[in-house]
XYZ file of C-alpha atoms in Angstrom:
708
model
C 71.710 79.997 24.562
C 69.170 80.748 27.293
C 68.922 84.311 26.039
C 66.411 84.744 23.261
C 65.738 87.537 20.831
C 62.609 87.897 18.638
C 62.176 85.538 15.655
C 65.150 83.355 16.610
C 64.938 79.635 16.010
C 66.041 77.397 18.830
C 68.172 74.221 18.590
C 67.714 70.721 19.884
C 70.979 70.391 21.796
C 72.349 66.856 22.043
C 74.506 66.681 25.183
C 77.057 64.018 24.248
C 79.111 61.838 26.537
C 79.693 58.141 27.159
C 77.662 56.149 29.595
C 77.657 57.467 33.190
C 79.666 60.565 32.251
C 77.443 62.879 34.328
C 74.855 64.035 31.795
C 71.924 63.438 34.149
C 73.688 65.337 36.925
C 74.315 68.222 34.551
C 70.654 68.347 33.480
C 69.521 68.456 37.098
C 72.029 71.171 37.920
C 70.901 73.307 34.983
C 67.254 72.749 35.876
C 67.904 73.966 39.403
C 69.778 76.943 37.989
C 66.739 77.946 35.928
C 64.730 78.219 39.151
C 61.637 80.393 38.790
C 63.268 82.674 36.232
C 63.378 80.520 33.109
C 60.348 78.521 31.999
C 61.487 74.903 31.891
C 60.374 71.300 32.203
C 62.079 67.931 32.589
C 61.400 64.539 31.013
C 63.094 61.303 32.035
C 62.356 58.536 29.562
C 64.417 56.085 31.608
C 61.932 56.255 34.460
C 58.796 57.133 32.487
C 58.757 55.937 28.849
C 55.798 58.016 27.653
C 54.459 58.224 24.127
C 55.009 61.601 22.351
C 51.516 62.954 23.082
C 51.641 62.051 26.777
C 55.174 63.454 27.041
C 54.052 66.759 25.516
C 51.112 66.853 27.925
C 53.475 66.369 30.870
C 55.737 69.160 29.590
C 52.773 71.515 29.233
C 51.612 70.620 32.746
C 55.039 71.404 34.234
C 55.281 74.700 32.368
C 51.845 75.912 33.496
C 53.169 76.706 36.978
C 53.830 80.228 38.180
C 57.075 81.955 37.138
C 58.646 85.050 38.670
C 59.304 86.570 35.259
C 55.769 86.086 33.862
C 52.651 88.035 34.810
C 50.487 85.037 33.892
C 51.133 81.339 33.883
C 51.503 79.863 30.380
C 48.448 78.266 28.766
C 48.285 75.794 25.893
C 44.822 76.223 24.356
C 45.617 74.771 20.921
C 47.224 71.696 22.401
C 44.543 71.236 25.081
C 41.631 71.446 22.610
C 43.311 68.935 20.324
C 44.055 66.610 23.237
C 40.437 66.800 24.463
C 39.159 65.955 21.003
C 41.621 63.076 20.607
C 40.603 61.507 23.924
C 36.850 61.828 23.280
C 34.818 58.926 21.870
C 32.414 60.674 19.527
C 29.008 59.424 18.465
C 28.586 58.040 14.966
C 25.853 60.609 14.283
C 27.369 63.839 12.953
C 25.038 66.184 14.784
C 25.592 64.401 18.099
C 29.340 64.428 17.511
C 29.154 68.164 16.883
C 27.229 68.645 20.126
C 29.894 66.616 21.951
C 32.674 68.835 20.610
C 30.688 71.943 21.543
C 30.243 70.552 25.025
C 33.981 69.876 25.303
C 34.794 73.418 24.227
C 32.252 74.837 26.667
C 33.576 72.707 29.514
C 37.172 73.655 28.693
C 36.215 77.329 28.442
C 34.745 77.275 31.929
C 38.046 75.924 33.275
C 40.174 78.660 31.701
C 41.126 81.772 33.613
C 38.584 83.869 31.726
C 35.989 81.124 32.051
C 36.392 80.942 35.810
C 36.063 84.721 36.002
C 32.920 84.584 33.857
C 31.454 81.864 36.085
C 32.049 83.955 39.195
C 30.513 86.970 37.467
C 27.538 84.867 36.373
C 26.982 83.751 39.959
C 27.167 87.368 41.153
C 24.619 88.550 38.559
C 22.305 85.658 39.404
C 22.491 86.471 43.111
C 21.757 90.120 42.371
C 18.681 89.200 40.357
C 17.446 87.009 43.228
C 17.861 89.889 45.635
C 16.061 92.272 43.310
C 13.146 89.958 42.538
C 12.586 88.390 45.945
C 13.802 91.200 48.114
C 13.564 94.828 47.082
C 10.648 94.420 44.640
C 8.588 91.931 46.640
C 6.329 94.562 48.336
C 5.709 96.293 44.996
C 5.289 93.375 42.651
C 2.321 91.158 43.491
C 0.049 88.755 41.717
C 0.401 88.215 37.971
C 3.124 90.865 37.647
C 5.270 88.935 40.097
C 4.886 85.803 37.997
C 5.948 87.713 34.880
C 9.096 89.075 36.578
C 9.977 85.618 37.905
C 9.569 84.055 34.445
C 11.723 86.788 32.901
C 14.430 86.111 35.464
C 14.442 82.384 34.666
C 14.675 83.071 30.923
C 17.441 85.676 31.367
C 19.636 83.497 33.597
C 20.973 81.116 30.853
C 21.203 83.974 28.363
C 23.341 86.031 30.713
C 25.528 82.989 31.457
C 25.955 82.302 27.753
C 26.890 85.908 27.058
C 29.450 85.932 29.840
C 30.993 82.610 28.716
C 31.062 83.840 25.104
C 33.493 86.537 26.200
C 35.650 83.798 27.705
C 35.464 81.790 24.460
C 36.777 84.879 22.710
C 40.128 84.062 24.263
C 40.101 80.725 22.414
C 39.435 82.188 18.985
C 43.090 81.981 17.901
C 43.343 78.390 19.098
C 40.210 77.380 17.177
C 41.400 79.223 14.064
C 44.733 77.427 14.284
C 43.015 74.054 14.055
C 41.208 75.277 10.947
C 44.516 76.118 9.289
C 46.323 72.792 9.714
C 46.578 70.603 6.578
C 44.579 67.758 8.161
C 41.523 70.044 8.577
C 41.278 70.621 4.802
C 39.869 74.124 5.398
C 36.923 72.801 7.440
C 35.357 74.664 10.331
C 36.911 74.534 13.769
C 34.330 72.015 15.018
C 34.790 69.781 11.979
C 38.575 70.039 12.343
C 38.386 68.830 15.947
C 35.989 66.036 14.939
C 38.455 64.925 12.295
C 41.285 64.997 14.845
C 39.195 62.932 17.262
C 38.678 60.226 14.642
C 42.425 60.007 13.861
C 44.671 57.377 15.406
C 46.978 58.429 18.216
C 50.050 58.011 16.021
C 48.508 60.128 13.251
C 47.619 62.852 15.768
C 51.196 63.210 17.067
C 52.184 65.689 14.353
C 49.242 68.111 14.757
C 49.326 67.971 18.554
C 53.068 68.648 18.917
C 52.781 71.399 16.314
C 49.960 72.863 18.437
C 52.147 72.645 21.541
C 54.965 74.591 19.845
C 52.516 77.132 18.443
C 51.130 77.712 21.948
C 54.639 78.239 23.320
C 55.390 80.723 20.534
C 52.144 82.598 21.160
C 52.796 82.795 24.907
C 56.340 84.086 24.447
C 55.185 86.787 22.026
C 52.124 87.989 23.938
C 53.518 87.687 27.454
C 57.270 88.406 27.395
C 59.314 87.987 30.531
C 59.566 90.783 33.069
C 63.138 92.006 32.940
C 62.843 93.485 36.423
C 62.420 89.951 37.816
C 65.307 88.458 35.846
C 68.106 86.951 37.940
C 70.604 86.486 35.100
C 74.198 87.359 35.961
C 75.212 89.661 33.127
C 78.816 89.697 31.875
C 80.641 93.001 32.026
C 80.484 93.495 28.263
C 76.683 93.574 28.393
C 75.408 97.000 29.326
C 72.514 99.200 28.314
C 70.602 97.849 25.346
C 72.881 94.843 25.057
C 71.563 93.637 28.426
C 67.956 93.575 27.201
C 66.932 90.034 26.491
C 64.147 87.515 26.799
C 64.538 83.956 27.961
C 64.132 80.850 25.917
C 61.993 78.080 27.331
C 64.054 75.013 28.176
C 63.123 71.347 28.006
C 65.557 68.935 29.672
C 65.315 65.404 28.280
C 67.015 62.484 29.984
C 67.032 59.094 28.295
C 66.851 60.779 24.906
C 68.063 57.658 23.109
C 65.666 55.202 24.639
C 62.985 54.129 22.136
C 60.442 56.456 23.759
C 62.915 59.345 23.859
C 63.844 58.917 20.198
C 60.187 58.919 19.152
C 59.419 62.066 21.112
C 62.401 64.075 19.871
C 61.849 62.946 16.285
C 58.217 64.017 16.539
C 59.193 67.358 18.099
C 61.684 68.135 15.326
C 59.125 67.053 12.722
C 56.601 69.427 14.329
C 59.071 72.301 13.995
C 59.621 71.453 10.346
C 55.860 71.300 9.892
C 55.294 74.747 11.426
C 58.123 76.162 9.327
C 56.503 74.852 6.159
C 53.052 76.089 7.143
C 54.353 79.548 8.078
C 57.156 80.299 5.600
C 59.391 83.239 6.292
C 62.343 84.000 8.514
C 61.345 83.487 12.135
C 57.618 83.297 11.427
C 57.289 79.928 13.150
C 60.137 80.330 15.654
C 59.050 78.904 18.993
C 61.022 79.683 22.190
C 61.768 76.086 23.192
C 65.421 75.018 23.599
C 65.773 71.262 24.089
C 68.770 69.879 25.986
C 68.821 66.103 25.518
C 71.297 63.710 27.147
C 72.675 61.348 24.476
C 75.203 58.546 24.913
C 75.226 57.471 21.266
C 76.071 59.206 18.003
C 73.212 59.393 15.516
C 74.142 58.921 11.832
C 71.966 61.801 10.631
C 74.145 64.289 12.499
C 77.087 63.395 10.262
C 75.712 65.495 7.416
C 76.477 68.653 9.412
C 78.775 67.639 12.252
C 82.079 65.784 12.391
C 82.013 62.571 14.417
C 83.851 62.963 17.742
C 86.189 60.087 16.867
C 87.323 61.694 13.623
C 90.423 63.894 13.712
C 89.106 66.495 11.255
C 85.914 67.106 9.248
C 85.563 65.457 5.875
C 86.826 67.664 3.023
C 84.337 69.369 0.703
C 81.492 68.889 3.173
C 79.650 71.302 5.501
C 80.827 69.295 8.514
C 81.911 71.235 11.570
C 83.530 70.174 14.838
C 81.388 69.410 17.856
C 82.107 72.005 20.589
C 82.334 71.562 24.320
C 79.191 72.492 26.243
C 81.053 75.292 28.015
C 82.019 76.794 24.641
C 78.776 76.164 22.783
C 77.025 79.309 21.572
C 73.998 80.049 19.499
C 76.271 81.604 16.884
C 78.150 78.322 16.633
C 74.886 76.575 15.767
C 73.580 79.105 13.266
C 76.972 79.320 11.537
C 76.272 75.946 9.954
C 73.729 77.636 7.700
C 76.276 79.959 6.099
C 77.148 77.329 3.518
C 73.509 76.814 2.602
C 71.355 78.727 0.185
C 69.103 80.385 2.764
C 69.698 82.301 5.985
C 67.909 79.770 8.165
C 67.749 76.026 8.620
C 66.448 73.947 5.753
C 62.796 73.276 6.683
C 63.009 69.833 5.097
C 66.093 68.644 7.014
C 65.943 67.518 10.627
C 69.753 67.616 10.878
C 69.705 71.431 10.823
C 67.768 71.579 14.082
C 70.236 69.423 16.028
C 73.220 70.920 17.824
C 75.538 68.218 19.247
C 77.800 69.449 22.051
C 80.247 67.526 24.254
C 79.901 67.413 28.026
C 82.932 68.941 29.738
C 84.852 66.502 31.935
C 84.881 67.189 35.641
C 87.726 69.236 37.031
C 90.359 67.791 39.327
C 88.749 69.575 42.286
C 85.339 68.090 41.489
C 86.717 64.566 41.099
C 88.649 64.941 44.345
C 85.464 66.078 46.093
C 83.480 63.061 44.865
C 86.166 60.562 45.822
C 87.184 62.193 49.112
C 86.235 59.940 51.981
C 87.687 58.668 55.197
C 87.780 55.106 53.841
C 91.167 54.201 52.365
C 92.017 53.124 48.850
C 94.356 50.229 48.205
C 97.205 52.715 48.546
C 97.480 56.483 49.006
C 96.655 58.126 45.670
C 97.204 61.755 44.707
C 94.298 63.816 43.377
C 96.135 64.395 40.092
C 96.461 60.630 39.571
C 92.773 60.062 40.283
C 91.800 62.816 37.851
C 94.111 61.536 35.110
C 92.891 57.978 35.613
C 89.181 58.829 35.578
C 89.510 61.438 32.844
C 86.945 63.561 34.695
C 84.346 60.824 34.178
C 81.528 60.950 36.728
C 80.900 57.202 36.742
C 84.604 56.478 37.218
C 84.742 58.821 40.214
C 81.689 57.104 41.700
C 83.316 53.711 41.103
C 86.360 54.858 43.073
C 84.111 56.096 45.851
C 82.320 52.747 45.948
C 85.720 51.085 46.043
C 86.506 53.059 49.182
C 83.265 51.962 50.800
C 83.696 48.291 49.880
C 87.414 48.049 50.662
C 88.322 45.142 52.957
C 89.225 45.953 56.578
C 92.955 45.397 56.003
C 93.092 47.827 53.069
C 95.042 50.359 55.117
C 98.105 48.200 54.813
C 97.555 48.155 51.070
C 99.426 46.331 48.416
C 102.102 48.753 47.218
C 102.652 47.074 43.857
C 98.943 46.870 43.091
C 97.711 49.723 40.822
C 94.484 51.501 41.622
C 92.346 49.752 38.936
C 93.426 46.400 40.409
C 92.226 47.257 43.932
C 89.766 44.662 45.208
C 86.597 44.929 47.234
C 85.602 42.828 50.225
C 84.655 39.931 47.938
C 88.043 40.007 46.198
C 86.707 41.347 42.899
C 89.033 43.893 41.233
C 87.884 47.398 40.437
C 88.641 47.064 36.714
C 86.217 44.158 36.431
C 83.322 46.040 38.000
C 84.118 49.189 36.021
C 84.143 47.434 32.659
C 80.947 45.546 33.426
C 79.025 48.760 34.145
C 80.589 50.881 31.395
C 80.789 48.732 28.281
C 78.033 49.042 25.664
C 75.750 46.131 24.996
C 77.477 43.654 22.720
C 80.923 43.900 24.319
C 81.649 41.431 27.077
C 83.783 42.424 30.045
C 86.844 40.245 30.763
C 86.644 37.927 33.707
C 89.379 37.822 36.375
C 91.858 35.058 35.621
C 90.726 34.671 32.028
C 93.445 33.617 29.576
C 92.049 34.701 26.204
C 91.498 38.467 26.079
C 88.000 39.494 24.907
C 87.436 41.892 21.974
C 87.306 45.005 24.167
C 90.842 44.328 25.421
C 92.080 43.859 21.859
C 90.396 47.120 20.884
C 92.009 48.944 23.819
C 95.440 47.684 22.772
C 94.795 48.740 19.179
C 93.581 52.230 20.152
C 96.597 52.790 22.402
C 98.549 53.649 19.244
C 97.553 57.171 18.214
C 98.555 56.429 14.611
C 96.017 53.636 14.256
C 93.103 55.254 16.067
C 92.138 57.357 13.025
C 93.236 54.872 10.354
C 90.278 53.601 8.260
C 92.222 50.413 7.477
C 91.694 47.767 10.151
C 93.892 44.665 10.283
C 91.724 41.658 9.399
C 93.848 39.363 11.562
C 92.575 40.810 14.874
C 89.339 39.051 15.871
C 86.152 41.159 16.044
C 88.161 44.394 15.917
C 85.939 46.268 13.382
C 82.791 45.489 15.371
C 84.405 46.436 18.670
C 85.653 49.747 17.281
C 82.254 50.529 15.817
C 80.487 49.907 19.133
C 83.004 51.925 21.162
C 82.842 54.834 18.726
C 79.066 54.870 18.408
C 78.714 54.827 22.194
C 81.184 57.750 22.443
C 83.991 55.917 24.243
C 86.435 56.949 21.489
C 86.877 60.678 20.968
C 89.404 63.415 20.343
C 88.148 65.038 23.558
C 89.767 62.228 25.558
C 93.253 62.827 24.227
C 95.534 63.970 27.015
C 98.307 65.865 25.218
C 101.773 65.718 26.683
C 103.658 68.892 27.432
C 105.947 68.477 24.448
C 103.243 67.604 21.912
C 102.938 71.135 20.547
C 106.718 71.349 20.073
C 106.856 68.231 17.936
C 103.445 68.191 16.289
C 102.699 71.903 16.059
C 99.008 72.678 15.652
C 98.142 69.203 14.422
C 94.682 67.946 15.324
C 94.340 65.816 18.394
C 94.017 62.107 17.634
C 90.989 60.141 18.840
C 91.722 57.836 21.763
C 89.851 55.460 24.005
C 88.680 57.015 27.250
C 91.536 56.746 29.806
C 89.312 55.050 32.384
C 88.147 52.360 29.985
C 91.616 52.012 28.459
C 93.385 51.647 31.791
C 90.843 49.128 33.093
C 91.121 47.032 29.911
C 94.937 47.094 29.942
C 94.952 46.234 33.635
C 92.782 43.242 32.802
C 95.262 42.267 30.095
C 98.206 42.619 32.453
C 96.441 40.547 35.104
C 95.406 37.793 32.700
C 96.707 34.351 33.543
C 99.364 33.058 31.119
C 98.176 30.186 28.989
C 99.800 26.954 30.067
C 98.033 24.546 27.744
C 100.104 22.397 25.381
C 100.920 24.211 22.187
C 100.368 27.601 23.786
C 103.927 28.067 24.937
C 105.829 31.025 23.614
C 109.396 31.013 22.385
C 111.764 29.447 24.936
C 109.165 27.028 26.250
C 107.602 29.488 28.723
C 103.823 29.909 29.011
C 102.389 32.462 26.586
C 101.972 35.870 28.226
C 98.668 37.490 27.118
C 100.186 41.018 27.145
C 103.132 39.915 25.006
C 100.890 37.867 22.725
C 98.383 40.665 22.056
C 100.921 43.366 21.209
C 103.116 40.997 19.203
C 100.230 39.820 17.033
C 99.003 43.379 16.630
C 102.438 44.608 15.508
C 102.650 41.811 12.944
C 99.129 42.493 11.689
C 99.884 46.194 11.193
C 103.161 45.351 9.440
C 101.334 43.044 7.044
C 98.672 45.684 6.446
C 101.296 48.365 5.725
C 103.174 46.060 3.355
C 99.958 45.266 1.474
C 98.979 48.904 0.964
C 102.364 50.603 0.723
C 104.588 47.906 -0.744
C 107.055 48.008 2.152
C 107.486 48.977 5.795
C 108.657 52.564 5.184
C 110.036 55.076 7.684
C 106.700 55.515 9.472
C 106.394 51.754 9.825
C 109.820 51.583 11.465
C 108.716 54.154 14.034
C 105.525 52.221 14.688
C 107.535 49.057 15.241
C 109.584 50.910 17.852
C 106.312 51.865 19.541
C 105.292 48.221 19.866
C 108.764 47.148 20.910
C 108.547 49.605 23.795
C 105.078 48.334 24.732
C 106.607 44.855 24.857
C 109.269 46.079 27.288
C 112.229 46.237 24.866
C 113.424 49.498 26.320
C 117.186 49.375 25.596
C 116.977 48.760 21.806
C 114.250 51.400 21.426
C 116.324 53.976 23.333
C 119.332 53.148 21.172
C 117.326 53.521 17.952
C 115.962 56.859 19.184
C 119.473 58.118 19.985
C 120.632 57.193 16.460
C 117.997 59.563 15.008
C 118.917 62.500 17.269
C 121.092 64.578 14.915
C 118.763 64.454 11.911
C 115.947 66.890 12.750
C 115.346 67.906 16.339
C 111.687 68.834 15.883
C 110.972 65.504 14.177
C 112.969 63.816 16.942
C 110.832 65.438 19.632
C 107.747 64.284 17.727
C 109.074 60.705 17.645
C 109.976 60.885 21.344
C 106.443 62.016 22.186
C 104.950 59.242 20.065
C 107.063 56.497 21.614
C 106.445 57.774 25.156
C 102.702 57.280 24.614
C 103.114 53.484 24.367
C 101.347 51.396 27.025
C 103.595 50.734 30.013
C 103.218 47.483 31.872
C 105.777 48.257 34.548
C 103.451 50.592 36.468
C 100.999 47.694 36.822
C 103.587 45.772 38.789
C 105.598 48.352 40.741
C 105.885 52.040 41.527
C 107.046 54.617 38.999
C 110.306 55.203 40.867
C 111.094 51.495 40.921
C 110.215 51.219 37.255
C 112.560 54.103 36.394
C 115.416 52.521 38.297
C 114.795 49.201 36.558
C 114.782 50.780 33.090
C 118.045 52.674 33.616
C 119.904 49.909 35.432
C 123.472 49.923 34.067
C 122.799 52.574 31.385
C 125.409 55.051 32.647
C 127.999 52.292 33.178
C 127.551 50.825 29.726
C 130.073 53.158 28.095
C 127.460 54.994 26.000
C 127.938 58.597 24.993
C 126.163 61.568 26.557
C 123.434 61.677 23.898
C 122.585 57.987 24.297
C 122.411 58.224 28.093
C 120.347 61.451 28.036
C 118.011 59.961 25.417
C 117.480 56.823 27.520
C 116.717 58.902 30.619
C 114.303 61.158 28.737
C 112.484 58.238 27.158
C 112.140 56.470 30.518
C 111.008 59.611 32.311
C 108.432 60.633 29.682
C 107.181 57.071 29.192
C 106.400 56.749 32.880
C 105.396 60.413 33.162
C 102.640 60.016 30.548
C 101.039 57.085 32.330
C 97.961 58.178 34.337
C 99.089 56.050 37.294
C 102.259 58.142 37.727
C 102.133 61.071 40.098
C 103.778 64.076 38.520
C 106.145 66.018 40.725
C 108.633 68.879 40.548
C 111.459 66.381 40.863
C 110.391 64.626 37.666
C 110.025 67.966 35.892
C 113.557 68.983 36.892
C 115.024 65.727 35.565
C 113.214 66.081 32.233
C 114.309 69.704 31.894
C 117.896 68.681 32.630
C 117.724 65.955 29.982
C 116.628 68.335 27.225
C 119.242 70.865 28.291
C 122.019 68.254 28.148
C 120.905 67.156 24.681
C 120.840 70.732 23.391
C 124.410 71.247 24.618
C 125.628 68.093 22.851
C 123.783 68.507 19.555
C 125.670 68.622 16.250
C 122.942 70.720 14.659
C 122.895 74.505 14.731
C 119.157 74.793 15.426
C 118.358 73.430 18.871
C 115.258 75.551 19.442
C 112.958 72.515 19.562
C 114.992 71.028 22.437
C 115.063 74.335 24.274
C 111.319 74.808 23.868
C 110.624 71.292 25.140
C 112.873 71.751 28.168
C 111.336 75.120 29.014
C 107.928 73.479 29.369
C 109.178 71.643 32.473
C 110.946 74.604 34.067
């Protein structure tokens, strides 16, 4: 989208990602990549919450530097004249006010490039006249004639200066005419238009001034295109000859776009584009070269008219909604394609939603996460790079939290606690990593759980609810779970729930086909919340005991109540549990640790439909696993299969139990995947295919081949 062709409108790109996902780092990296080739500027409303006019002035100041691809530095005459008039306190007398505006224009003209040249030329002419009058002609001109020549020189000096500066003012004619043409001027002269702008309030002047800024950028890009010989763009192989000819868009990087100051500026900028489009109707007539890349950590409701929310599986039917793309796959064509369903070829000049282009920040690669977390300081236990990447989900803040954990680890951390999972690692003060991570990541309004707390807070309940992929996209929310609707709304709006976070298993495509990915809670936030739930202290107060007289276990209590709430909700809407409800109950039984009955129920469904069976296996294996919070994956596997082969079960039942245990542990981000695990899973599918009573075993063969 950095390439620009004539008369092309430019988007306001909303770079989406949850808090601390690396948006600021990406903006800085892109800004450095622009270098001296692409005209760009950077605003940070976190550090400097400017009003829209001051922000535009700072952008213009940054863009007026020298650029390798431009013969001349950009100038913003329209914007500068309007800003001078706005900041001037004019006299109440009209004639004096007019003289003040004239003086401002004259002073500004002298500071322009042409004005400075005219001033130097004026000084040269004046010096020449002094030489002529006092030097070369002094022996010839005496008496009254000398006085006449001297008087003529004094009268000619201001006239010559005025003539020279008038040529400089000629360069401002378009800027002055532009101020005449704005609606606020009401067809007045340029001086009267600037006087009217000076008397306006600062809020009322935002629209005209930002429209002037965009008009200046458009004029500069048209009159002074970039020098292609100085372009440092790396051209793809498919671009050759004429296809390689391009101009560059101007780029504005905006950090803190959803602070109050950032929202006001971007809203005013989009409104200025709409204003210019309405004042200059026609395709591309008001197209300025400015591409805005704004870091956003919240979804804005107005985008929903054109773009599908990231937490929704598919766009709403019979609407122009389209999916939000990844930043790495975002193209200008993808933005302009939204206008195909409209009546005109370009964006609707009355709709701000058409100018926005939400894109999703790509997660960091495993190599990048490993680089950020690589340090000589130890973790609580040796952790593979694949585990760290799966746990953090490529989240920049999560990787930094792990790095800080390394730096704050206690001196005896090398010994480690083998049964302690990575999110439960403690710093020198004894505070677990999950506690610090939730405190810094959660949106305002959601409290982080405290270590040792008995009652799980709403965010933990939401994490348990979102662990089930079949409930994440369900508009029906059980009313029995406290504060669940509000928690889900906050997590979704702050982009912690998204289809981009779904980590598909290897067998998902076999069972689900090309089904859309379900929205899930970010793995880092989910794992920290579930670790907090697993570490919660059982309630020992009177009346809080569970069945059998034992203290109530928070993990068991949360998933049991959630399963009952979903069963009641399904019965209310569907009139009965149904087949899907039975499968969902198996999901919660497995989350509660009832492995043997779930494996038996899964084996009973084996000879019905193998593709549906693989789909059910994949669904059940996505259930939260508490065992990995307490011991290693190998120990958990041995515990799950203890006595299975000696129980007298048939081959299908034993192979099903092994596959379910392997995939359940395999899907957990805390489990390190290895070739040994792959071989066991492949062997399990192969054994099932050999013992099937159905003729078509292609689904089993396809699933096993994925682990070969």
